[in-house]
Coordinates of C-alpha atoms in Angstrom, one line a residue:
X1499 CA -1.9 -2.2 0.2
X1500 CA -5.4 -0.9 -0.4
X1501 CA -8.3 -0.2 1.9
X1502 CA -12.1 -0.4 1.5
X1503 CA -13.6 2.6 -0.3
X1504 CA -16.1 3.1 2.6
X1505 CA -13.2 3.8 5.0
X1506 CA -11.9 6.7 3.0
X1507 CA -15.4 7.9 2.3
X1508 CA -16.1 8.1 6.0
X1509 CA -12.9 10.1 6.5
X1510 CA -13.8 12.5 3.8
X1511 CA -17.2 13.0 5.3
X1512 CA -15.6 14.0 8.6
X1513 CA -13.5 16.7 6.8
X1514 CA -16.6 18.0 5.0
X1515 CA -18.6 18.1 8.2
X1516 CA -16.0 20.4 9.7
X1517 CA -15.6 22.6 6.7
X1518 CA -19.3 23.2 6.0
X1519 CA -20.6 23.2 9.6
X1520 CA -21.4 26.9 9.4
X1521 CA -22.6 26.9 5.8
X1522 CA -26.4 26.8 5.3
X1523 CA -27.9 24.3 2.8
X1524 CA -24.7 22.1 2.7
X1525 CA -25.3 19.0 4.7
X1526 CA -25.4 16.0 2.3
X1527 CA -21.8 15.1 3.1
X1528 CA -22.3 11.5 1.8
X1529 CA -23.2 12.7 -1.7
X1530 CA -20.4 15.3 -1.8
X1531 CA -17.9 12.7 -0.6
X1532 CA -18.9 10.3 -3.4
X1533 CA -18.4 13.0 -6.0
X1534 CA -15.0 13.9 -4.6
X1535 CA -13.8 10.3 -4.6
X1536 CA -15.0 9.9 -8.2
X1537 CA -13.2 13.2 -9.1
X1538 CA -9.9 12.0 -7.7
X1539 CA -10.3 8.6 -9.4
X1540 CA -11.1 6.3 -6.5
X1541 CA -13.7 3.6 -6.9
X1542 CA -14.3 -0.1 -6.0
X1543 CA -12.2 -1.0 -9.0
X1544 CA -9.5 1.5 -8.1
X1545 CA -9.5 1.3 -4.3
X1546 CA -7.6 3.8 -2.0
X1547 CA -4.0 3.0 -1.3
X1548 CA -3.1 3.0 2.4
X1549 CA -0.5 5.8 2.8
X1550 CA 2.5 5.1 5.0
X1551 CA 2.4 7.5 7.9
X1552 CA 5.5 9.7 8.6
X1553 CA 7.3 8.6 5.5
X1554 CA 9.9 10.9 4.0
X1555 CA 9.2 11.3 0.3
X1556 CA 12.6 13.0 -0.2
X1557 CA 16.3 12.7 0.5
X1558 CA 19.6 14.6 0.2
X1559 CA 19.7 14.2 -3.6
X1560 CA 16.6 16.4 -4.1
X1561 CA 17.3 19.8 -5.5
X1562 CA 14.5 21.9 -7.1
X1563 CA 14.9 24.6 -9.7
X1564 CA 12.2 27.3 -9.9
X1565 CA 11.6 28.7 -13.3
X1566 CA 9.0 30.1 -15.7
X1567 CA 8.3 28.1 -18.8
X1568 CA 9.9 30.8 -20.9
X1569 CA 12.9 31.9 -18.7
X1570 CA 15.1 30.7 -21.6
X1571 CA 13.9 31.0 -25.2
X1572 CA 15.4 30.2 -28.6
X1573 CA 14.1 31.3 -31.9
X1574 CA 11.8 28.8 -33.7
X1575 CA 11.6 26.6 -30.7
X1576 CA 8.9 26.1 -28.0
X1577 CA 10.1 27.6 -24.8
X1578 CA 9.4 24.4 -22.8
X1579 CA 11.7 22.6 -25.3
X1580 CA 14.4 25.2 -24.7
X1581 CA 14.0 24.8 -21.0
X1582 CA 14.5 21.0 -21.3
X1583 CA 17.6 21.6 -23.4
X1584 CA 19.0 24.0 -20.8
X1585 CA 18.3 21.5 -18.0
X1586 CA 19.9 18.6 -19.9
X1587 CA 23.0 20.7 -20.8
X1588 CA 23.7 22.8 -17.8
X1589 CA 22.1 21.0 -14.8
X1590 CA 23.5 17.5 -15.1
X1591 CA 23.7 15.8 -11.7
X1592 CA 22.5 18.9 -10.0
X1593 CA 18.7 19.5 -10.6
X1594 CA 16.2 16.6 -10.3
X1595 CA 13.0 18.5 -9.6
X1596 CA 11.6 21.5 -11.4
X1597 CA 8.9 24.0 -10.4
X1598 CA 7.5 25.3 -13.6
X1599 CA 5.6 28.4 -12.6
X1600 CA 2.0 28.6 -13.9
X1601 CA 2.2 27.4 -17.5
X1602 CA -1.6 27.8 -18.2
X1603 CA -3.3 30.6 -20.3
X1604 CA -3.4 33.7 -18.1
X1605 CA -4.3 37.4 -18.2
X1606 CA -2.0 39.0 -15.6
X1607 CA 0.5 38.5 -12.8
X1608 CA 2.8 36.4 -15.0
X1609 CA 0.6 33.3 -14.8
X1610 CA -1.1 33.6 -11.4
X1611 CA -4.3 34.9 -13.0
X1612 CA -5.4 31.6 -14.7
X1613 CA -7.9 31.7 -17.6
X1614 CA -8.0 27.9 -18.2
X1615 CA -6.6 25.3 -15.7
X1616 CA -6.9 22.5 -18.2
X1617 CA -4.5 23.6 -21.0
X1618 CA -0.9 24.7 -21.5
X1619 CA -0.3 28.2 -22.7
X1620 CA 0.3 27.7 -26.4
X1621 CA 3.1 30.3 -26.4
X1622 CA 5.1 27.9 -24.2
X1623 CA 4.2 24.5 -25.8
X1624 CA 1.7 21.8 -25.0
X1625 CA 1.0 18.9 -22.7
X1626 CA 3.5 16.7 -24.6
X1627 CA 6.3 19.1 -23.6
X1628 CA 5.2 19.0 -19.9
X1629 CA 5.0 15.2 -20.1
X1630 CA 8.6 15.0 -21.6
X1631 CA 9.9 17.0 -18.7
X1632 CA 8.0 14.8 -16.2
X1633 CA 9.7 11.8 -17.7
X1634 CA 13.1 13.1 -16.5
X1635 CA 12.3 15.4 -13.5
X1636 CA 9.9 15.5 -10.6
X1637 CA 7.6 18.4 -11.5
X1638 CA 5.9 20.8 -9.2
X1639 CA 2.6 22.2 -10.6
X1640 CA 1.0 25.4 -9.2
X1641 CA -2.6 24.8 -8.0
X1642 CA -3.8 28.4 -8.1
X1643 CA -6.6 27.7 -5.7
X1644 CA -7.6 31.0 -4.2
X1645 CA -8.6 32.9 -7.4
X1646 CA -8.7 32.8 -11.2
X1647 CA -8.7 35.3 -14.0
X1648 CA -11.6 37.8 -14.4
X1649 CA -11.3 36.8 -18.1
X1650 CA -11.9 33.1 -17.4
X1651 CA -15.0 31.4 -18.8
X1652 CA -16.0 30.6 -15.2
X1653 CA -16.2 34.3 -14.4
X1654 CA -17.9 35.2 -17.6
X1655 CA -20.6 32.6 -16.6
X1656 CA -20.8 34.4 -13.2
X1657 CA -21.5 37.6 -15.1
X1658 CA -24.0 35.9 -17.3
X1659 CA -25.7 34.2 -14.4
X1660 CA -25.6 30.6 -15.9
X1661 CA -23.2 27.8 -16.6
X1662 CA -20.3 26.3 -14.8
X1663 CA -18.8 29.0 -12.6
X1664 CA -21.9 31.1 -12.2
X1665 CA -21.9 30.5 -8.5
X1666 CA -18.1 30.0 -7.9
X1667 CA -17.1 33.5 -6.7
X1668 CA -17.1 35.2 -3.4
X1669 CA -19.1 38.4 -3.1
X1670 CA -19.7 40.9 -0.2
X1671 CA -21.8 43.9 0.5
X1672 CA -20.5 47.4 0.8
X1673 CA -21.7 47.7 4.3
X1674 CA -20.1 44.4 5.5
X1675 CA -17.5 44.8 8.2
X1676 CA -14.3 44.2 6.3
X1677 CA -12.0 46.1 8.7
X1678 CA -10.1 43.1 9.9
X1679 CA -9.3 41.6 6.5
X1680 CA -5.6 40.9 6.1
X1681 CA -4.3 41.4 2.5
X1682 CA -0.9 41.7 0.8
X1683 CA -2.1 44.5 -1.5
X1684 CA -3.2 48.2 -1.3
X1685 CA -5.9 47.9 -4.1
X1686 CA -9.6 48.0 -3.2
X1687 CA -10.8 44.6 -1.9
X1688 CA -14.1 44.6 -3.8
X1689 CA -14.6 44.7 -7.5
X1690 CA -17.8 46.2 -8.7
X1691 CA -19.3 43.9 -11.3
X1692 CA -22.4 44.2 -13.4
X1693 CA -24.1 40.8 -13.7
X1694 CA -27.3 39.5 -15.2
X1695 CA -28.7 39.4 -11.7
X1696 CA -27.7 42.9 -10.8
X1697 CA -24.7 44.7 -9.4
X1698 CA -22.3 42.5 -7.4
X1699 CA -19.1 43.3 -5.4
X1700 CA -16.6 40.5 -6.0
X1701 CA -13.8 39.7 -3.5
X1702 CA -10.3 40.3 -4.9
X1703 CA -7.5 39.5 -2.4
X1704 CA -4.8 40.4 -4.9
X1705 CA -6.0 42.4 -7.9
X1706 CA -9.2 43.1 -9.7
X1707 CA -8.1 40.7 -12.5
X1708 CA -7.8 37.9 -9.9
X1709 CA -11.3 37.1 -8.6
X1710 CA -11.6 34.9 -5.5
X1711 CA -13.4 31.6 -5.3
X1712 CA -16.2 30.9 -2.9
X1713 CA -15.3 27.5 -1.3
X1714 CA -18.6 27.6 0.7
X1715 CA -19.9 26.1 -2.5
X1716 CA -18.9 22.5 -2.6
X1717 CA -18.9 22.6 -6.5
X1718 CA -15.7 24.7 -6.3
X1719 CA -14.0 22.1 -4.2
X1720 CA -15.1 19.3 -6.6
X1721 CA -13.9 21.3 -9.6
X1722 CA -10.4 21.7 -8.0
X1723 CA -10.2 18.0 -7.1
X1724 CA -10.9 17.3 -10.8
X1725 CA -8.0 19.6 -11.7
X1726 CA -5.7 17.8 -9.3
X1727 CA -6.6 14.5 -10.9
X1728 CA -5.8 16.0 -14.3
X1729 CA -2.5 17.3 -13.1
X1730 CA -1.5 13.9 -11.7
X1731 CA -2.3 12.3 -15.0
X1732 CA -0.1 14.9 -16.7
X1733 CA 2.9 14.1 -14.5
X1734 CA 2.7 16.3 -11.5
X1735 CA 4.4 14.9 -8.4
X1736 CA 4.3 18.0 -6.3
X1737 CA 1.4 20.4 -5.8
X1738 CA 2.1 24.0 -4.7
X1739 CA -1.0 25.4 -3.2
X1740 CA -0.7 29.0 -4.2
X1741 CA -2.0 31.7 -1.7
X1742 CA -3.9 29.0 0.1
X1743 CA -3.9 30.9 3.4
X1744 CA -6.7 33.2 2.0
X1745 CA -8.9 30.4 0.7
X1746 CA -11.8 30.6 3.2
X1747 CA -13.5 33.9 4.0
X1748 CA -15.8 34.8 6.8
X1749 CA -17.1 38.4 6.8
X1750 CA -16.0 40.1 10.0
X1751 CA -12.9 38.0 10.4
X1752 CA -9.3 38.4 9.2
X1753 CA -10.1 36.0 6.3
X1754 CA -6.6 34.4 6.6
X1755 CA -5.5 31.1 8.1
X1756 CA -9.1 30.2 9.1
X1757 CA -9.8 26.7 10.5
X1758 CA -11.8 25.8 7.4
X1759 CA -8.7 26.6 5.3
X1760 CA -6.6 24.1 7.3
X1761 CA -9.4 21.5 7.1
X1762 CA -9.6 21.9 3.3
X1763 CA -5.9 21.2 3.0
X1764 CA -6.3 18.1 5.2
X1765 CA -9.1 17.0 2.9
X1766 CA -7.0 17.5 -0.2
X1767 CA -4.2 15.6 1.5
X1768 CA -6.5 12.7 2.3
X1769 CA -7.7 12.5 -1.3
X1770 CA -4.2 12.9 -2.9
X1771 CA -2.3 10.5 -0.7
X1772 CA -4.9 7.7 -1.1
X1773 CA -4.5 7.8 -4.9
X1774 CA -0.9 8.9 -5.3
X1775 CA 1.0 8.2 -2.1
X1776 CA 4.3 9.6 -3.4
X1777 CA 2.8 13.0 -4.3
X1778 CA 3.8 16.0 -2.2
X1779 CA 1.8 19.0 -1.1
X1780 CA 3.6 22.3 -0.5
X1781 CA 1.7 25.3 0.9
X1782 CA 2.7 28.7 -0.3
X1783 CA 1.8 30.9 2.7
X1784 CA 3.8 34.2 2.7
X1785 CA 2.9 35.1 6.3
X1786 CA 4.7 35.5 9.7
X1787 CA 6.7 32.5 10.7
X1788 CA 4.6 31.3 13.6
X1789 CA 1.5 31.2 11.4
X1790 CA 3.4 29.5 8.6
X1791 CA 4.4 26.6 10.8
X1792 CA 0.8 25.7 11.5
X1793 CA 0.4 24.5 7.9
X1794 CA 2.2 21.3 8.9
X1795 CA -0.8 20.4 11.0
X1796 CA -0.1 17.2 12.8
X1797 CA 1.8 15.8 9.7
X1798 CA -1.6 15.7 8.0
X1799 CA -1.7 19.0 6.1
X1800 CA 1.3 20.1 4.0
X1801 CA 4.2 17.7 3.5
X1802 CA 6.4 20.8 3.2
X1803 CA 6.1 24.5 3.9
X1804 CA 8.0 27.4 2.4
X1805 CA 10.7 28.7 4.7
X1806 CA 9.6 32.3 4.0
X1807 CA 11.6 33.8 6.8
X1808 CA 14.9 32.6 5.4
X1809 CA 15.3 35.0 2.5
X1810 CA 15.0 38.3 4.4
X1811 CA 17.0 37.1 7.4
X1812 CA 19.8 35.7 5.3
X1813 CA 20.1 38.8 3.1
X1814 CA 20.0 40.9 6.2
X1815 CA 22.8 38.8 7.7
X1816 CA 25.0 39.2 4.7
X1817 CA 24.6 42.9 4.2
X1818 CA 25.1 43.7 7.9
X1819 CA 27.8 41.1 8.7
X1820 CA 25.7 40.2 11.8
X1821 CA 24.0 36.8 12.1
X1822 CA 22.3 37.3 15.4
X1823 CA 18.8 37.5 14.0
X1824 CA 19.3 34.5 11.6
X1825 CA 20.8 32.5 14.4
X1826 CA 18.0 33.3 16.8
X1827 CA 15.4 32.3 14.2
X1828 CA 17.1 29.0 13.4
X1829 CA 17.3 28.1 17.1
X1830 CA 13.6 28.7 17.4
X1831 CA 12.6 26.5 14.4
X1832 CA 11.2 23.1 15.5
X1833 CA 12.7 20.1 13.7
X1834 CA 10.3 18.9 11.1
X1835 CA 8.9 15.5 12.1
X1836 CA 9.3 12.6 9.6
X1837 CA 6.8 12.9 6.8
X1838 CA 7.2 16.7 6.8
X1839 CA 10.0 19.0 5.8
X1840 CA 10.9 22.6 5.0
X1841 CA 11.2 24.0 1.5
X1842 CA 14.2 26.3 1.6
X1843 CA 14.7 29.1 -0.9
X1844 CA 16.4 32.5 -0.9
X1845 CA 15.2 33.8 -4.3
X1846 CA 12.1 33.3 -6.3
X1847 CA 9.9 34.8 -9.0
X1848 CA 8.5 37.1 -6.3
X1849 CA 10.6 39.4 -4.2
X1850 CA 12.0 39.2 -0.8
X1851 CA 8.9 39.0 1.4
X1852 CA 9.1 41.1 4.6
X1853 CA 6.0 39.9 6.4
X1854 CA 7.8 36.6 7.4
X1855 CA 10.5 38.9 9.0
X1856 CA 7.9 40.6 11.2
X1857 CA 8.6 39.8 14.8
X1858 CA 12.1 38.5 13.8
X1859 CA 13.7 41.7 12.6
X1860 CA 13.0 45.1 14.3
X1861 CA 11.3 47.8 12.3
X1862 CA 14.6 49.6 12.2
X1863 CA 16.4 46.6 10.9
X1864 CA 13.7 46.2 8.2
X1865 CA 13.9 49.9 7.3
X1866 CA 17.7 49.6 7.0
X1867 CA 17.4 46.5 4.8
X1868 CA 14.9 48.2 2.5
X1869 CA 17.2 51.2 2.2
X1870 CA 20.2 49.0 1.3
X1871 CA 18.2 47.1 -1.3
X1872 CA 17.0 50.4 -2.8
X1873 CA 20.6 51.6 -3.0
X1874 CA 21.3 48.4 -5.0
X1875 CA 18.5 49.2 -7.5
X1876 CA 15.7 47.3 -5.9
X1877 CA 12.1 48.4 -5.8
X1878 CA 9.6 48.1 -2.9
X1879 CA 6.0 46.8 -2.9
X1880 CA 3.7 48.0 -0.2
X1881 CA 0.7 46.8 1.7
X1882 CA -1.8 48.5 4.0
X1883 CA -1.6 47.3 7.7
X1884 CA -4.6 46.7 9.9
X1885 CA -3.9 50.2 11.3
X1886 CA -4.2 51.8 7.8
X1887 CA -0.4 52.3 7.6
X1888 CA 1.6 51.7 4.4
X1889 CA 4.2 49.1 5.2
X1890 CA 6.8 47.4 3.0
X1891 CA 5.5 44.1 1.9
X1892 CA 8.2 42.9 -0.4
X1893 CA 11.6 43.9 -1.8
X1894 CA 11.9 43.4 -5.6
X1895 CA 15.4 42.8 -6.7
X1896 CA 17.5 39.9 -8.0
X1897 CA 19.4 38.1 -5.3
X1898 CA 22.6 38.6 -7.2
X1899 CA 22.2 42.4 -7.1
X1900 CA 20.9 42.3 -3.5
X1901 CA 24.2 40.8 -2.4
X1902 CA 26.5 43.2 -4.4
X1903 CA 27.6 44.8 -1.2
X1904 CA 26.8 45.7 2.4
X1905 CA 25.0 48.5 4.1
X1906 CA 28.2 50.4 3.5
X1907 CA 27.8 50.1 -0.3
X1908 CA 28.9 47.9 -3.2
X1909 CA 32.2 46.0 -2.8
X1910 CA 34.4 43.4 -4.5
X1911 CA 32.8 40.4 -2.7
X1912 CA 29.5 40.1 -4.7
X1913 CA 30.1 36.6 -6.1
X1914 CA 31.6 35.3 -2.8
X1915 CA 28.8 36.7 -0.8
X1916 CA 26.3 35.2 -3.3
X1917 CA 27.8 31.8 -3.1
X1918 CA 28.0 32.0 0.7
X1919 CA 24.2 32.6 0.8
X1920 CA 23.6 29.4 -1.2
X1921 CA 26.1 27.4 0.8
X1922 CA 24.2 28.3 4.0
X1923 CA 20.8 27.4 2.4
X1924 CA 22.0 24.2 0.8
X1925 CA 23.2 22.8 4.1
X1926 CA 20.1 23.6 6.1
X1927 CA 17.4 21.1 7.2
X1928 CA 14.9 20.9 4.3
X1929 CA 14.7 20.6 0.5
X1930 CA 16.6 23.4 -1.4
X1931 CA 14.9 25.3 -4.1
X1932 CA 17.0 27.5 -6.4
X1933 CA 15.6 30.1 -8.8
X1934 CA 16.9 29.8 -12.3
X1935 CA 18.1 33.4 -12.2
X1936 CA 20.2 32.6 -9.2
X1937 CA 21.9 29.7 -11.0
X1938 CA 22.6 32.2 -13.8
X1939 CA 23.6 35.2 -11.7
X1940 CA 21.0 37.4 -13.5
X1941 CA 21.0 41.1 -12.7
X1942 CA 18.1 43.5 -12.3
X1943 CA 15.9 43.8 -15.4
X1944 CA 15.0 47.5 -15.4
X1945 CA 13.8 47.4 -19.0
X1946 CA 11.2 44.8 -18.1
X1947 CA 10.0 46.8 -15.1
X1948 CA 9.5 49.8 -17.4
X1949 CA 7.7 47.8 -20.0
X1950 CA 5.3 46.0 -17.6
X1951 CA 5.0 48.7 -14.9
X1952 CA 5.3 45.8 -12.3
X1953 CA 8.1 45.8 -9.7
X1954 CA 8.3 42.0 -9.7
X1955 CA 9.4 42.1 -13.3
X1956 CA 12.8 43.1 -12.1
X1957 CA 13.6 39.5 -11.3
X1958 CA 11.8 37.8 -14.2
X1959 CA 14.3 38.2 -17.0
X1960 CA 13.8 36.2 -20.1
X1961 CA 17.1 34.9 -21.5
X1962 CA 17.8 34.5 -25.2
X1963 CA 19.4 31.0 -25.1
X1964 CA 22.1 31.7 -27.7
X1965 CA 23.2 34.9 -25.8
X1966 CA 23.1 33.0 -22.5
X1967 CA 25.2 30.2 -23.8
X1968 CA 27.9 32.7 -24.9
X1969 CA 27.9 34.1 -21.4
X1970 CA 28.1 30.6 -19.8
X1971 CA 30.9 29.6 -22.1
X1972 CA 32.9 32.7 -21.1
X1973 CA 35.0 31.9 -18.0
X1974 CA 35.3 35.6 -17.1
X1975 CA 31.5 36.2 -16.9
X1976 CA 29.6 36.4 -13.7
X1977 CA 27.2 33.8 -15.1
X1978 CA 29.9 31.2 -15.8
X1979 CA 31.5 31.8 -12.5
X1980 CA 28.3 31.4 -10.4
X1981 CA 26.9 28.5 -12.3
X1982 CA 30.2 26.6 -12.0
X1983 CA 30.6 27.2 -8.3
X1984 CA 26.9 26.6 -7.5
X1985 CA 26.9 23.3 -9.5
X1986 CA 30.0 22.1 -7.6
X1987 CA 28.3 23.0 -4.2
X1988 CA 25.1 21.2 -5.2
X1989 CA 26.9 18.0 -6.3
X1990 CA 28.8 17.9 -3.0
X1991 CA 25.6 18.5 -1.1
X1992 CA 23.7 15.7 -2.9
X1993 CA 26.2 13.1 -1.8
X1994 CA 26.0 13.7 2.0
X1995 CA 23.6 11.6 4.2
X1996 CA 24.0 14.3 6.9
X1997 CA 22.3 16.7 4.5
X1998 CA 19.1 14.6 4.3
X1999 CA 16.2 17.1 4.7
X2000 CA 15.3 15.5 8.0
X2001 CA 18.8 14.9 9.4
X2002 CA 19.5 16.3 12.9
X2003 CA 20.5 20.0 13.0
X2004 CA 21.8 22.1 15.9
X2005 CA 22.8 25.8 15.8
X2006 CA 26.3 26.6 16.7
X2007 CA 27.3 29.6 18.9
X2008 CA 30.3 31.2 17.2
X2009 CA 29.8 34.9 17.6
X2010 CA 28.0 37.4 15.4
X2011 CA 30.2 37.2 12.3
X2012 CA 30.4 33.4 12.0
X2013 CA 27.1 31.6 11.3
X2014 CA 27.2 27.8 11.9
X2015 CA 25.1 24.7 12.4
X2016 CA 25.8 21.0 12.8
X2017 CA 24.1 18.2 10.8
X2018 CA 24.2 14.5 11.6
X2019 CA 23.0 11.6 9.4
X2020 CA 20.2 9.4 10.7
X2021 CA 22.7 6.5 11.2
X2022 CA 25.0 8.9 13.1
X2023 CA 27.9 7.9 10.9
X2024 CA 28.4 11.3 9.4
X2025 CA 28.6 14.8 11.0
X2026 CA 29.0 18.0 9.1
X2027 CA 29.9 21.4 10.7
X2028 CA 28.6 24.1 8.4
X2029 CA 30.3 27.4 9.1
X2030 CA 30.2 30.6 7.1
X2031 CA 32.0 33.9 7.6
X2032 CA 29.1 36.4 7.0
X2033 CA 31.4 39.4 7.3
X2034 CA 33.6 41.4 4.9
X2035 CA 36.7 40.7 7.0
X2036 CA 38.6 37.5 7.7
X2037 CA 37.5 35.5 10.7
X2038 CA 39.0 32.6 12.7
X2039 CA 37.4 29.6 14.2
X2040 CA 38.8 28.1 17.4
X2041 CA 38.6 24.4 16.6
X2042 CA 38.0 23.6 20.3
X2043 CA 34.7 25.5 20.0
X2044 CA 33.2 23.0 17.7
X2045 CA 34.6 19.9 19.5
X2046 CA 36.0 17.9 16.6
X2047 CA 36.6 14.4 17.7
X2048 CA 40.4 13.8 17.6
X2049 CA 40.0 10.1 16.6
X2050 CA 38.2 11.0 13.3
X2051 CA 39.7 12.4 10.1
X2052 CA 38.1 15.7 9.2
X2053 CA 38.0 17.5 5.9
X2054 CA 36.3 20.5 4.2
X2055 CA 33.9 18.9 1.7
X2056 CA 33.9 22.1 -0.4
X2057 CA 37.7 22.4 -1.0
X2058 CA 38.7 18.7 -0.2
X2059 CA 41.3 20.0 2.2
X2060 CA 42.1 18.0 5.4
X2061 CA 41.4 19.7 8.7
X2062 CA 44.2 19.1 11.3
X2063 CA 42.5 18.9 14.7
X2064 CA 45.9 19.7 16.3
X2065 CA 45.7 23.2 14.8
X2066 CA 44.3 25.8 17.2
X2067 CA 42.4 27.9 14.7
X2068 CA 40.9 27.8 11.2
X2069 CA 41.0 31.0 9.1
X2070 CA 38.0 31.9 7.0
X2071 CA 38.2 34.5 4.2
X2072 CA 35.3 37.0 3.8
X2073 CA 32.2 35.0 2.9
X2074 CA 34.0 31.7 2.9
X2075 CA 32.0 28.6 3.9
X2076 CA 33.4 25.3 5.2
X2077 CA 31.6 22.0 5.4
X2078 CA 33.8 20.1 7.9
X2079 CA 32.9 16.4 7.7
X2080 CA 34.3 13.2 9.2
X2081 CA 33.3 11.3 6.0
X2082 CA 34.2 11.9 2.4
X2083 CA 31.6 11.1 -0.2

């Protein structure tokens, strides 16, 4: 069903009135609204579609793979074609959504310093390759909305003082009070820039090659809505709002999570859902857990938020053999209401973020985790706290190497521990996202770190496809073993109604070495008890502790073995997971 254009226009004007209330010379909300509606493609001829409130746009079959466009390459072939080949050959009946990390021309940060939002990096392919992938998979595009490259034409126009972009960038004065600004980097915040109008100091939240936009100028907002429209036309079904927490700046404030930022997301949600009601917005906000949860709004901001606390808590659990912190966090997490969900991941192109563990792990626990990861070859990225202290911001390591042992050192359980991590993640409330290098059990790439000088390169290996295929065809290789076991887990997961991202979830109390939770399908016909031994010694479950109903037949979905309720205990090997269900799919 559609609705009159005037109704959506009025709603957009309300958003604008909130966003620009404190901005001088911005008050013609009617004119701005008209331009935004035109930019997104709404008109009297193409009226707004009435979105269905609290509708889940996902189910248990949704599994996303996170990858760069050139994570797998083959000689004389466009990398995006090689990626499509890999997906079609090795991800059959497992992956149905793909997050292709920024595939636009860029100058640094492996894509997150965008030079041109409108084109595909020619080293990867072109729009026809993106379109071909979009025909087979739900694609997540990055909307790098906080900043762009200092080498972009927009920023060159800023320097020249004329043309599109000349007034797109946020500047400050050296005597401004910037003491409260929260940043994830230790580099200077302001970039001294000579322009045709004189010396300016440009705001750079991340690096001096990544110059921040000034959303106080409505032209910036309109430009990004045009980009969104273009991405929809090219096949995007999911928008990842990169670093969006930093979008709005007010000198003298923290410049993170400001009310205007939240209202801007609500505005984008209004525009997107009225033209593409099946499209999904995911906010990438690598911040403490309580702040992260606010990006759901009242089911009117992000459809999904990254579960950033999961990676550090889960890795900490598996290297210590103690699930208390993970269990306490899970018990505190509110169920996502219909129309919203969590995006679960335990590895990505970035490292293991530690800010989302603040307040959940003690400083001593974080220090111990950092030390263990350094012992396994990891690197550490740092930030400056509001007290001027250097604090670990991120651990840079592949997940496979992060789980090669415990705080006691490496051991023989690396693959079992790695699979256990994914079994825990795959069963949790939310949509699972799996990094390609987790599927492939990729180890730390020290050579790339040395070549780039960037810690994050350790987990951004580029596979030669022919060499990779030889490894995947070798039953003795870690790559074959992990891909085989993960694929089997994923296929089982996708068939269970109780693993719907919004199905009921309760945390089980099984001690410190057994981590468990219970899921139940919406129709209450299926229950699954998900229990993992997170220790390097065998553990037993007393079946009476999980109250299996004696009239039902129970089996472990992972092994297919029947569970005899008359047995007193169930034995779990180190890092073994069971999915005990009353229904076989």
